[in-house]
PDB file of C-alpha atoms in Angstrom:
ATOM      1  CA  MET A   1       0.057   0.006  -0.014  1.00  0.00           C
ATOM      2  CA  THR A   2       2.957   2.333   0.624  1.00  0.00           C
ATOM      3  CA  LEU A   3       4.004   1.939  -3.005  1.00  0.00           C
ATOM      4  CA  MET A   4       0.578   3.045  -4.224  1.00  0.00           C
ATOM      5  CA  MET A   5       0.517   6.013  -1.883  1.00  0.00           C
ATOM      6  CA  ASN A   6       3.983   7.093  -3.112  1.00  0.00           C
ATOM      7  CA  TRP A   7       2.797   6.933  -6.779  1.00  0.00           C
ATOM      8  CA  LEU A   8      -0.191   9.063  -5.990  1.00  0.00           C
ATOM      9  CA  LEU A   9       1.606  11.629  -3.863  1.00  0.00           C
ATOM     10  CA  SER A  10       4.470  11.977  -6.356  1.00  0.00           C
ATOM     11  CA  PHE A  11       2.256  12.483  -9.371  1.00  0.00           C
ATOM     12  CA  PRO A  12       2.981  15.957 -10.823  1.00  0.00           C
ATOM     13  CA  GLU A  13       0.202  18.535 -10.449  1.00  0.00           C
ATOM     14  CA  SER A  14       1.503  20.289 -13.528  1.00  0.00           C
ATOM     15  CA  ALA A  15       4.051  19.202 -16.080  1.00  0.00           C
ATOM     16  CA  GLU A  16       4.661  19.087 -19.788  1.00  0.00           C
ATOM     17  CA  GLY A  17       1.690  17.637 -21.603  1.00  0.00           C
ATOM     18  CA  ARG A  18      -1.548  17.154 -19.707  1.00  0.00           C
ATOM     19  CA  PRO A  19      -0.745  14.638 -16.986  1.00  0.00           C
ATOM     20  CA  GLN A  20      -3.694  12.642 -15.750  1.00  0.00           C
ATOM     21  CA  ILE A  21      -4.018   9.668 -13.364  1.00  0.00           C
ATOM     22  CA  ASP A  22      -6.977   7.324 -13.188  1.00  0.00           C
ATOM     23  CA  LEU A  23      -7.459   4.949 -10.280  1.00  0.00           C
ATOM     24  CA  LEU A  24      -9.734   1.922 -10.375  1.00  0.00           C
ATOM     25  CA  ALA A  25     -10.211  -0.404  -7.398  1.00  0.00           C
ATOM     26  CA  LYS A  26     -12.434  -3.486  -7.474  1.00  0.00           C
ATOM     27  CA  VAL A  27     -12.770  -6.888  -5.956  1.00  0.00           C
ATOM     28  CA  GLU A  28     -12.313  -9.794  -8.381  1.00  0.00           C
ATOM     29  CA  GLU A  29     -12.441 -13.421  -7.272  1.00  0.00           C
ATOM     30  CA  GLY A  30     -11.700 -12.500  -3.684  1.00  0.00           C
ATOM     31  CA  ARG A  31      -8.737 -10.316  -4.523  1.00  0.00           C
ATOM     32  CA  LEU A  32      -8.532  -6.502  -4.274  1.00  0.00           C
ATOM     33  CA  ALA A  33      -7.347  -5.296  -7.696  1.00  0.00           C
ATOM     34  CA  ILE A  34      -6.078  -1.707  -7.996  1.00  0.00           C
ATOM     35  CA  VAL A  35      -5.204  -0.251 -11.422  1.00  0.00           C
ATOM     36  CA  PHE A  36      -3.333   3.040 -11.936  1.00  0.00           C
ATOM     37  CA  THR A  37      -3.379   4.546 -15.377  1.00  0.00           C
ATOM     38  CA  ASP A  38      -0.968   7.435 -15.895  1.00  0.00           C
ATOM     39  CA  SER A  39      -1.403   9.353 -19.160  1.00  0.00           C
ATOM     40  CA  GLY A  40      -0.559  12.687 -20.711  1.00  0.00           C
ATOM     41  CA  GLY A  41       3.048  12.802 -19.592  1.00  0.00           C
ATOM     42  CA  GLY A  42       5.845  14.513 -21.418  1.00  0.00           C
ATOM     43  CA  ASP A  43       7.230  11.363 -23.060  1.00  0.00           C
ATOM     44  CA  ASP A  44       6.907  11.469 -26.879  1.00  0.00           C
ATOM     45  CA  SER A  45       6.875   7.688 -27.270  1.00  0.00           C
ATOM     46  CA  VAL A  46       4.620   6.538 -24.349  1.00  0.00           C
ATOM     47  CA  LYS A  47       0.947   7.498 -24.375  1.00  0.00           C
ATOM     48  CA  ALA A  48      -0.019   5.869 -21.090  1.00  0.00           C
ATOM     49  CA  ILE A  49       1.415   3.618 -18.421  1.00  0.00           C
ATOM     50  CA  GLN A  50      -0.761   1.184 -16.459  1.00  0.00           C
ATOM     51  CA  ARG A  51       0.148  -0.571 -13.219  1.00  0.00           C
ATOM     52  CA  ARG A  52      -2.031  -3.321 -11.725  1.00  0.00           C
ATOM     53  CA  MET A  53      -1.630  -4.725  -8.250  1.00  0.00           C
ATOM     54  CA  GLU A  54      -3.631  -7.516  -6.652  1.00  0.00           C
ATOM     55  CA  PHE A  55      -3.916  -7.999  -2.907  1.00  0.00           C
ATOM     56  CA  LEU A  56      -5.277 -10.771  -0.661  1.00  0.00           C
ATOM     57  CA  GLN A  57      -6.395  -9.985   2.867  1.00  0.00           C
ATOM     58  CA  THR A  58      -4.497 -12.027   5.499  1.00  0.00           C
ATOM     59  CA  GLU A  59      -5.906 -13.557   8.642  1.00  0.00           C
ATOM     60  CA  ASP A  60      -4.798 -10.534  10.691  1.00  0.00           C
ATOM     61  CA  TRP A  61      -6.621  -8.141   8.341  1.00  0.00           C
ATOM     62  CA  ARG A  62      -3.552  -6.892   6.498  1.00  0.00           C
ATOM     63  CA  TRP A  63      -3.205  -6.778   2.727  1.00  0.00           C
ATOM     64  CA  ARG A  64      -0.584  -8.853   1.003  1.00  0.00           C
ATOM     65  CA  LEU A  65       0.545  -8.093  -2.532  1.00  0.00           C
ATOM     66  CA  VAL A  66       0.140 -11.256  -4.601  1.00  0.00           C
ATOM     67  CA  ALA A  67       0.456  -9.995  -8.189  1.00  0.00           C
ATOM     68  CA  TYR A  68       1.877  -6.966 -10.027  1.00  0.00           C
ATOM     69  CA  GLY A  69       1.745  -6.049 -13.673  1.00  0.00           C
ATOM     70  CA  PHE A  70       2.929  -3.175 -15.853  1.00  0.00           C
ATOM     71  CA  ARG A  71       2.005  -2.276 -19.386  1.00  0.00           C
ATOM     72  CA  GLN A  72       1.954   0.761 -21.664  1.00  0.00           C
ATOM     73  CA  GLN A  73       0.417   2.267 -24.760  1.00  0.00           C
ATOM     74  CA  CYS A  74       2.666   3.790 -27.384  1.00  0.00           C
ATOM     75  CA  TRP A  75       2.098   6.894 -29.500  1.00  0.00           C
ATOM     76  CA  ARG A  76       3.954   5.391 -32.514  1.00  0.00           C
ATOM     77  CA  GLY A  77       3.095   2.141 -34.166  1.00  0.00           C
ATOM     78  CA  GLU A  78       0.133   0.557 -35.809  1.00  0.00           C
ATOM     79  CA  SER A  79      -1.915  -0.238 -32.756  1.00  0.00           C
ATOM     80  CA  ASP A  80      -3.380   1.397 -29.602  1.00  0.00           C
ATOM     81  CA  ASP A  81      -3.173  -1.946 -27.806  1.00  0.00           C
ATOM     82  CA  TRP A  82      -1.436  -2.212 -24.425  1.00  0.00           C
ATOM     83  CA  THR A  83       1.989  -3.819 -24.508  1.00  0.00           C
ATOM     84  CA  ASP A  84       4.697  -4.809 -22.052  1.00  0.00           C
ATOM     85  CA  ARG A  85       7.386  -4.111 -24.669  1.00  0.00           C
ATOM     86  CA  PRO A  86       9.364  -0.841 -25.048  1.00  0.00           C
ATOM     87  CA  CYS A  87       7.727   1.769 -27.274  1.00  0.00           C
ATOM     88  CA  PRO A  88       9.469   2.551 -30.549  1.00  0.00           C
TER      89      PRO A  88
END
């Protein structure tokens, strides 16, 4: 949870481009899934970056990270699909 808080608190209020962050939290199959989508940054090759974290609640009511994923959308290329590969 500290990692998520750091991403949110370090997000620039103003920067080159039009930075925007979207946060989605939902429960799927007993797991808490949190998805951050960071778009509008100043990078000329990356359109958006998305991080997904999944947590399970432990017996002592704490949250344990059980899965993490990262993907991005590229400005250049033939597709707007999300990818885990570097943007051209």
